[in-house]
Amino acid sequence: MDQNSPEVMTAIQAAIKASVLCEKIRMDLSAGESRLKSDGSPVTIADYGAQAIICKLIREMFPNATIVAEEDSRELRRPDRSRILGQVAGYVNAFMPVSSLEEVCSWIDFGSNSTTDRFWALDPIDGTKGFLRGDQYAIALALIEKGVVKLGILACPHLYADVHRPLGEKGCLFFALKGKGSFQMDLGGTNKRPIFVSKVASPSEAVITESVESDHADHLAHRRLAQRLNISKPSLRMDSQAKYGILARGEVTLYLRVPFSAESEYKENIWDHAAGSIIAEEAGGRVTDVIGRPLDFSSGIKMEKNDGILVSNGILHEAVLKALEM
Ligand code: AMP
Ligand code: MG
């Protein structure tokens, strides 16, 4: 697989289309139109719309592809959701002709929740809370073969493209191919360039990125770790796998996701880390869990064999793992 492979071209085009849809909805959305899934996490018409577009484009090109994706159409099909389903169909129709509401549901349901030897992992909107807040979010798509991530794409429609101009133009797409490096381009598909992690070699010079949501990781543990390593720069809190992207382009040095104490039974979802991890690694970074184990993408939709996440520029990885043991 290279940059011109059908998989890569299709996935990038799908992520770009989904980004445009999400930004359109974000502009139109009033807070009242978000709603809560039964597990309490917010989901919007954008999650469904992005999943419909991406699944449809992948299956059109690869009819037998397995796509493991976060959403399904169950709730959307409820009679009291018909207005929302109509909205999803309306937005999707701007990108591809939709003949019926049922058709949109069937595209969303190309997504399944069981993995195979070779499958796509999709989070149509990673960081939905960031999306709703007007902060960062990402469309995350990865191709996984025998537990190894071969291709990762993160479209970040609301992320500044130029590190030196944080108030400048927004919208960028990161992608990486196994063994072939990591790249950033703009959402028009132009200005493609290779990206690399920072060369910071002294922990005291490091910059940490972590979740905005304080219940997604133990931020107090992050503070203690920063003190142990004499890190004085403030950490950068950001939603979604955009954190992997900014680490891969050298803007920050460490991404910490330390789980709450041993009682925390939370296991990470593969679609929350597959695309980001290959983008950080191919840019020269290292990705493990907080006790140094490689991420395991071969145990189904949950990363059962991992606890938390540590991403670094590689150079600082062992020092951070050691400090995490203390
Ligand atoms: P972030 O924006 O980095 O905080 O990550 C967003 C992701 O966190 C969502 O896609 C969720 O799947 C995931 N998430 C939800 N609850 C938790 C939790 N208790 N611990 C860690 N991650 C979580
Ligand atoms: Mg997510």
Short mmCIF file of C-alpha atoms and ligand atoms in Angstrom, two decimals:
data_model
loop_
_atom_site.label_atom_id
_atom_site.label_comp_id
_atom_site.label_asym_id
_atom_site.label_seq_id
_atom_site.Cartn_x
_atom_site.Cartn_y
_atom_site.Cartn_z
CA MET A 1 0.00 0.00 0.00
CA ASP A 2 1.37 3.42 -0.92
CA GLN A 3 -0.03 6.94 -0.98
CA ASN A 4 -1.77 6.32 -4.31
CA SER A 5 -3.40 3.04 -3.28
CA PRO A 6 -7.18 2.94 -3.61
CA GLU A 7 -7.50 2.37 0.14
CA VAL A 8 -5.55 5.52 0.93
CA MET A 9 -7.24 7.70 -1.69
CA THR A 10 -10.73 6.49 -0.74
CA ALA A 11 -10.15 6.90 2.99
CA ILE A 12 -8.70 10.40 2.67
CA GLN A 13 -11.52 11.56 0.40
CA ALA A 14 -14.11 10.06 2.75
CA ALA A 15 -12.55 11.76 5.80
CA ILE A 16 -12.44 15.10 3.97
CA LYS A 17 -16.12 14.85 2.95
CA ALA A 18 -17.09 13.89 6.50
CA SER A 19 -15.11 16.89 7.80
CA VAL A 20 -17.00 19.28 5.57
CA LEU A 21 -20.29 17.75 6.73
CA CYS A 22 -19.28 18.03 10.40
CA GLU A 23 -18.23 21.68 10.09
CA LYS A 24 -21.46 22.51 8.28
CA ILE A 25 -23.47 20.90 11.08
CA ARG A 26 -21.32 22.54 13.77
CA MET A 27 -22.10 25.95 12.27
CA ASP A 28 -25.83 25.15 12.09
CA LEU A 29 -26.17 23.33 15.38
CA SER A 30 -27.75 24.98 18.34
CA ALA A 31 -26.96 23.44 21.71
CA GLY A 32 -30.50 22.08 21.96
CA GLU A 33 -29.99 19.79 19.02
CA SER A 34 -27.34 17.66 20.65
CA ARG A 35 -28.69 14.74 22.56
CA LEU A 36 -27.53 12.07 24.94
CA LYS A 37 -27.00 8.39 24.16
CA SER A 38 -28.21 5.98 26.81
CA ASP A 39 -24.67 5.77 28.24
CA GLY A 40 -24.68 9.53 28.78
CA SER A 41 -22.24 10.45 25.98
CA PRO A 42 -23.36 13.12 23.58
CA VAL A 43 -24.04 12.19 20.01
CA THR A 44 -25.15 14.48 17.29
CA ILE A 45 -26.46 14.23 13.81
CA ALA A 46 -22.88 14.83 12.75
CA ASP A 47 -21.70 11.50 14.21
CA TYR A 48 -24.34 9.68 12.19
CA GLY A 49 -23.82 11.74 9.04
CA ALA A 50 -20.04 11.28 9.08
CA GLN A 51 -20.38 7.54 9.65
CA ALA A 52 -22.93 7.21 6.82
CA ILE A 53 -20.66 9.01 4.33
CA ILE A 54 -17.47 7.18 5.26
CA CYS A 55 -19.05 3.70 5.39
CA LYS A 56 -20.83 4.26 2.08
CA LEU A 57 -17.67 5.43 0.29
CA ILE A 58 -15.56 2.57 1.66
CA ARG A 59 -18.14 -0.09 0.79
CA GLU A 60 -18.70 1.37 -2.67
CA MET A 61 -15.00 0.85 -3.40
CA PHE A 62 -14.47 -2.30 -1.28
CA PRO A 63 -17.78 -4.18 -1.07
CA ASN A 64 -16.45 -6.82 1.33
CA ALA A 65 -14.72 -4.46 3.75
CA THR A 66 -15.36 -4.92 7.46
CA ILE A 67 -15.84 -1.57 9.17
CA VAL A 68 -15.86 -1.49 12.95
CA ALA A 69 -17.52 1.78 13.85
CA GLU A 70 -18.79 3.52 16.94
CA GLU A 71 -22.40 4.27 15.95
CA ASP A 72 -25.34 2.25 14.69
CA SER A 73 -28.80 3.27 13.50
CA ARG A 74 -30.84 1.60 16.27
CA GLU A 75 -31.83 4.77 18.12
CA LEU A 76 -32.13 6.73 14.92
CA ARG A 77 -34.83 4.35 13.68
CA ARG A 78 -37.11 5.01 16.66
CA PRO A 79 -40.31 6.79 15.61
CA ASP A 80 -39.58 9.70 17.99
CA ARG A 81 -36.23 10.24 16.26
CA SER A 82 -37.65 10.69 12.79
CA ARG A 83 -36.88 14.42 12.76
CA ILE A 84 -33.22 13.73 13.57
CA LEU A 85 -33.02 10.99 10.93
CA GLY A 86 -34.47 13.43 8.41
CA GLN A 87 -31.79 15.96 9.31
CA VAL A 88 -29.01 13.37 8.97
CA ALA A 89 -30.34 12.36 5.53
CA GLY A 90 -30.56 16.01 4.47
CA TYR A 91 -26.93 16.71 5.33
CA VAL A 92 -25.65 13.48 3.76
CA ASN A 93 -27.64 14.19 0.59
CA ALA A 94 -25.41 17.22 -0.05
CA PHE A 95 -22.54 14.78 -0.64
CA MET A 96 -24.23 11.80 -2.26
CA PRO A 97 -27.79 11.22 -3.45
CA VAL A 98 -29.93 9.66 -0.72
CA SER A 99 -33.01 7.86 -2.00
CA SER A 100 -34.65 7.07 1.34
CA LEU A 101 -34.24 7.38 5.10
CA GLU A 102 -33.82 3.62 5.22
CA GLU A 103 -30.86 3.90 2.88
CA VAL A 104 -29.01 6.27 5.22
CA CYS A 105 -29.63 3.87 8.12
CA SER A 106 -28.26 1.00 6.03
CA TRP A 107 -25.06 2.97 5.30
CA ILE A 108 -24.58 3.70 9.01
CA ASP A 109 -25.10 -0.02 9.66
CA PHE A 110 -22.30 -1.04 7.31
CA GLY A 111 -20.44 -0.46 10.55
CA SER A 112 -20.28 -3.50 12.80
CA ASN A 113 -18.88 -4.21 16.22
CA SER A 114 -16.93 -7.35 15.51
CA THR A 115 -13.39 -7.33 14.20
CA THR A 116 -11.90 -9.60 11.54
CA ASP A 117 -8.39 -10.32 10.22
CA ARG A 118 -8.44 -7.11 8.19
CA PHE A 119 -10.82 -4.31 9.08
CA TRP A 120 -11.37 -0.57 9.18
CA ALA A 121 -11.82 1.11 12.58
CA LEU A 122 -13.87 4.28 12.48
CA ASP A 123 -14.73 6.94 15.02
CA PRO A 124 -16.88 9.31 12.96
CA ILE A 125 -16.44 12.04 15.56
CA ASP A 126 -13.79 11.45 18.16
CA GLY A 127 -14.15 14.07 20.87
CA THR A 128 -17.88 14.69 20.51
CA LYS A 129 -17.73 16.82 23.65
CA GLY A 130 -15.10 19.03 22.01
CA PHE A 131 -17.25 19.21 18.88
CA LEU A 132 -20.23 20.39 20.91
CA ARG A 133 -18.10 22.91 22.82
CA GLY A 134 -16.64 24.37 19.63
CA ASP A 135 -13.21 22.93 20.49
CA GLN A 136 -11.22 20.12 18.90
CA TYR A 137 -12.56 16.91 17.44
CA ALA A 138 -11.33 14.43 14.85
CA ILE A 139 -12.66 12.05 12.26
CA ALA A 140 -10.55 8.96 12.90
CA LEU A 141 -10.15 6.11 10.43
CA ALA A 142 -7.63 3.28 10.49
CA LEU A 143 -7.00 0.08 8.56
CA ILE A 144 -5.88 -2.80 10.78
CA GLU A 145 -4.42 -6.10 9.52
CA LYS A 146 -3.78 -8.94 11.95
CA GLY A 147 -3.72 -6.49 14.84
CA VAL A 148 -1.27 -4.14 13.12
CA VAL A 149 -2.37 -0.64 12.09
CA LYS A 150 -1.39 -0.20 8.43
CA LEU A 151 -3.03 3.13 7.66
CA GLY A 152 -4.26 5.91 9.91
CA ILE A 153 -6.14 9.09 9.07
CA LEU A 154 -7.14 11.89 11.40
CA ALA A 155 -9.10 14.76 9.94
CA CYS A 156 -9.15 17.67 12.37
CA PRO A 157 -11.48 20.30 10.88
CA HIS A 158 -11.06 22.76 13.71
CA LEU A 159 -7.32 22.47 14.34
CA TYR A 160 -4.98 25.27 13.26
CA ALA A 161 -2.95 24.08 10.30
CA ASP A 162 0.19 26.07 11.08
CA VAL A 163 1.81 25.54 14.47
CA HIS A 164 3.21 29.07 14.33
CA ARG A 165 -0.18 30.62 13.65
CA PRO A 166 -2.60 29.15 16.20
CA LEU A 167 -5.16 31.81 15.27
CA GLY A 168 -4.64 31.19 11.55
CA GLU A 169 -6.46 28.98 9.10
CA LYS A 170 -8.19 25.96 10.58
CA GLY A 171 -8.53 22.44 9.29
CA CYS A 172 -5.92 19.80 8.65
CA LEU A 173 -5.60 16.13 7.96
CA PHE A 174 -2.90 13.81 9.29
CA PHE A 175 -2.20 10.45 7.73
CA ALA A 176 0.37 7.72 8.07
CA LEU A 177 1.20 4.48 6.29
CA LYS A 178 3.07 1.69 8.02
CA GLY A 179 6.77 2.08 7.24
CA LYS A 180 6.19 5.12 5.01
CA GLY A 181 6.03 8.08 7.39
CA SER A 182 3.46 10.58 8.63
CA PHE A 183 2.10 13.55 6.76
CA GLN A 184 -0.10 16.58 7.22
CA MET A 185 -2.11 18.30 4.54
CA ASP A 186 -4.93 20.77 4.46
CA LEU A 187 -8.53 19.70 4.03
CA GLY A 188 -8.50 20.70 0.39
CA GLY A 189 -6.04 17.82 -0.09
CA THR A 190 -3.13 20.16 -0.87
CA ASN A 191 0.03 21.35 0.89
CA LYS A 192 1.09 17.84 1.86
CA ARG A 193 4.25 17.64 3.93
CA PRO A 194 6.02 15.06 6.13
CA ILE A 195 5.81 15.65 9.87
CA PHE A 196 8.18 14.69 12.67
CA VAL A 197 8.09 14.57 16.46
CA SER A 198 10.08 17.05 18.52
CA LYS A 199 13.72 16.39 19.39
CA VAL A 200 13.35 17.53 23.01
CA ALA A 201 15.75 15.37 25.03
CA SER A 202 15.41 16.89 28.48
CA PRO A 203 12.21 16.03 30.36
CA SER A 204 12.17 19.53 31.87
CA GLU A 205 11.66 20.97 28.37
CA ALA A 206 8.73 18.68 27.60
CA VAL A 207 5.17 19.83 26.99
CA ILE A 208 2.36 17.48 27.98
CA THR A 209 -0.98 17.19 26.21
CA GLU A 210 -3.97 15.60 27.95
CA SER A 211 -7.78 15.41 27.67
CA VAL A 212 -9.96 18.41 28.36
CA GLU A 213 -12.42 16.14 30.18
CA SER A 214 -11.16 15.53 33.70
CA ASP A 215 -12.94 12.18 33.98
CA HIS A 216 -11.15 10.69 30.94
CA ALA A 217 -7.76 10.51 32.68
CA ASP A 218 -6.21 11.12 36.09
CA HIS A 219 -5.01 14.70 35.66
CA LEU A 220 -3.72 14.77 39.23
CA ALA A 221 -1.43 11.85 38.41
CA HIS A 222 -0.27 13.81 35.34
CA ARG A 223 0.61 16.79 37.61
CA ARG A 224 2.58 14.54 39.95
CA LEU A 225 4.47 13.05 37.03
CA ALA A 226 5.25 16.52 35.68
CA GLN A 227 6.68 17.51 39.07
CA ARG A 228 8.83 14.37 39.23
CA LEU A 229 10.24 15.15 35.79
CA ASN A 230 10.65 18.88 36.49
CA ILE A 231 8.28 19.77 33.70
CA SER A 232 7.37 23.39 34.26
CA LYS A 233 5.58 24.30 31.02
CA PRO A 234 1.79 24.22 31.32
CA SER A 235 0.09 21.24 29.76
CA LEU A 236 -2.05 21.63 26.67
CA ARG A 237 -5.54 20.25 27.18
CA MET A 238 -7.18 19.16 23.96
CA ASP A 239 -10.06 16.90 22.99
CA SER A 240 -9.82 13.91 20.68
CA GLN A 241 -6.96 12.25 18.82
CA ALA A 242 -5.91 15.69 17.60
CA LYS A 243 -3.49 15.21 20.54
CA TYR A 244 -1.66 12.54 18.54
CA GLY A 245 -1.51 14.90 15.57
CA ILE A 246 0.03 17.80 17.48
CA LEU A 247 2.56 15.43 19.04
CA ALA A 248 3.42 13.97 15.63
CA ARG A 249 4.12 17.43 14.22
CA GLY A 250 6.41 18.31 17.14
CA GLU A 251 4.18 20.79 18.91
CA VAL A 252 4.06 18.83 22.18
CA THR A 253 6.33 16.12 23.55
CA LEU A 254 4.12 13.83 25.63
CA TYR A 255 0.50 12.70 25.53
CA LEU A 256 -0.57 11.27 28.89
CA ARG A 257 -3.72 9.28 29.59
CA VAL A 258 -3.17 7.78 33.03
CA PRO A 259 -6.19 5.82 34.23
CA PHE A 260 -7.71 6.44 37.64
CA SER A 261 -6.36 4.00 40.27
CA ALA A 262 -6.61 0.25 40.03
CA GLU A 263 -10.40 0.26 40.48
CA SER A 264 -10.78 2.01 37.15
CA GLU A 265 -12.10 -0.68 34.86
CA TYR A 266 -12.22 1.52 31.80
CA LYS A 267 -10.73 -0.08 28.71
CA GLU A 268 -9.89 2.09 25.73
CA ASN A 269 -11.71 1.60 22.39
CA ILE A 270 -9.60 0.69 19.37
CA TRP A 271 -11.12 3.52 17.29
CA ASP A 272 -9.94 6.04 19.89
CA HIS A 273 -6.26 5.15 19.34
CA ALA A 274 -5.63 3.18 16.14
CA ALA A 275 -5.31 6.10 13.71
CA GLY A 276 -3.54 8.37 16.19
CA SER A 277 -1.00 5.78 17.24
CA ILE A 278 0.34 5.08 13.73
CA ILE A 279 0.52 8.82 13.01
CA ALA A 280 2.65 9.38 16.14
CA GLU A 281 4.83 6.33 15.50
CA GLU A 282 5.49 7.03 11.84
CA ALA A 283 6.50 10.58 12.77
CA GLY A 284 9.20 9.08 15.02
CA GLY A 285 7.25 8.82 18.26
CA ARG A 286 6.59 5.89 20.57
CA VAL A 287 3.19 4.69 21.78
CA THR A 288 2.57 2.24 24.64
CA ASP A 289 0.23 1.93 27.57
CA VAL A 290 1.26 3.44 30.91
CA ILE A 291 3.27 0.38 31.88
CA GLY A 292 5.14 0.19 28.61
CA ARG A 293 3.17 -2.51 26.78
CA PRO A 294 2.55 -2.05 23.05
CA LEU A 295 -1.05 -1.19 22.18
CA ASP A 296 -3.03 -4.30 21.33
CA PHE A 297 -5.51 -3.95 18.48
CA SER A 298 -6.21 -7.67 18.17
CA SER A 299 -8.61 -8.33 21.05
CA GLY A 300 -11.85 -6.92 19.69
CA ILE A 301 -13.23 -3.42 20.03
CA LYS A 302 -11.80 -2.87 23.52
CA MET A 303 -8.08 -2.76 24.22
CA GLU A 304 -8.39 -5.38 26.96
CA LYS A 305 -4.65 -5.88 27.35
CA ASN A 306 -3.77 -2.23 27.92
CA ASP A 307 -4.14 0.32 30.69
CA GLY A 308 -4.03 3.99 29.79
CA ILE A 309 -1.84 5.48 27.08
CA LEU A 310 1.61 7.05 26.91
CA VAL A 311 2.78 8.73 23.71
CA SER A 312 6.16 10.42 23.47
CA ASN A 313 8.71 11.68 21.01
CA GLY A 314 10.53 8.38 21.62
CA ILE A 315 13.56 9.97 23.28
CA LEU A 316 11.75 10.60 26.56
CA HIS A 317 9.70 7.40 26.65
CA GLU A 318 11.78 5.30 29.06
CA ALA A 319 12.27 8.21 31.47
CA VAL A 320 8.52 8.79 31.62
CA LEU A 321 7.74 5.09 32.07
CA LYS A 322 10.22 4.99 34.95
CA ALA A 323 8.66 8.06 36.54
CA LEU A 324 5.21 6.49 36.16
CA GLU A 325 6.38 3.49 38.22
CA MET A 326 7.12 5.70 41.24
P1 AMP B 1 -10.47 12.70 24.82
O1 AMP B 1 -11.04 13.73 23.94
O2 AMP B 1 -9.02 12.44 24.62
O3 AMP B 1 -10.83 12.87 26.26
O4 AMP B 1 -11.08 11.32 24.37
C1 AMP B 1 -12.39 11.17 23.99
C2 AMP B 1 -12.69 9.70 24.12
O5 AMP B 1 -12.60 9.33 25.48
C3 AMP B 1 -14.08 9.32 23.72
O6 AMP B 1 -14.10 8.91 22.39
C4 AMP B 1 -14.42 8.16 24.65
O7 AMP B 1 -14.43 6.95 23.95
C5 AMP B 1 -13.28 8.13 25.65
N1 AMP B 1 -13.70 7.98 27.04
C6 AMP B 1 -14.95 8.02 27.54
N2 AMP B 1 -14.94 7.78 28.88
C7 AMP B 1 -13.65 7.58 29.23
C8 AMP B 1 -12.98 7.27 30.46
N3 AMP B 1 -13.64 7.13 31.59
N4 AMP B 1 -11.64 7.12 30.43
C9 AMP B 1 -10.96 7.26 29.28
N5 AMP B 1 -11.53 7.56 28.09
C10 AMP B 1 -12.87 7.72 28.05
MG MG B 2 -13.88 8.62 20.36
#
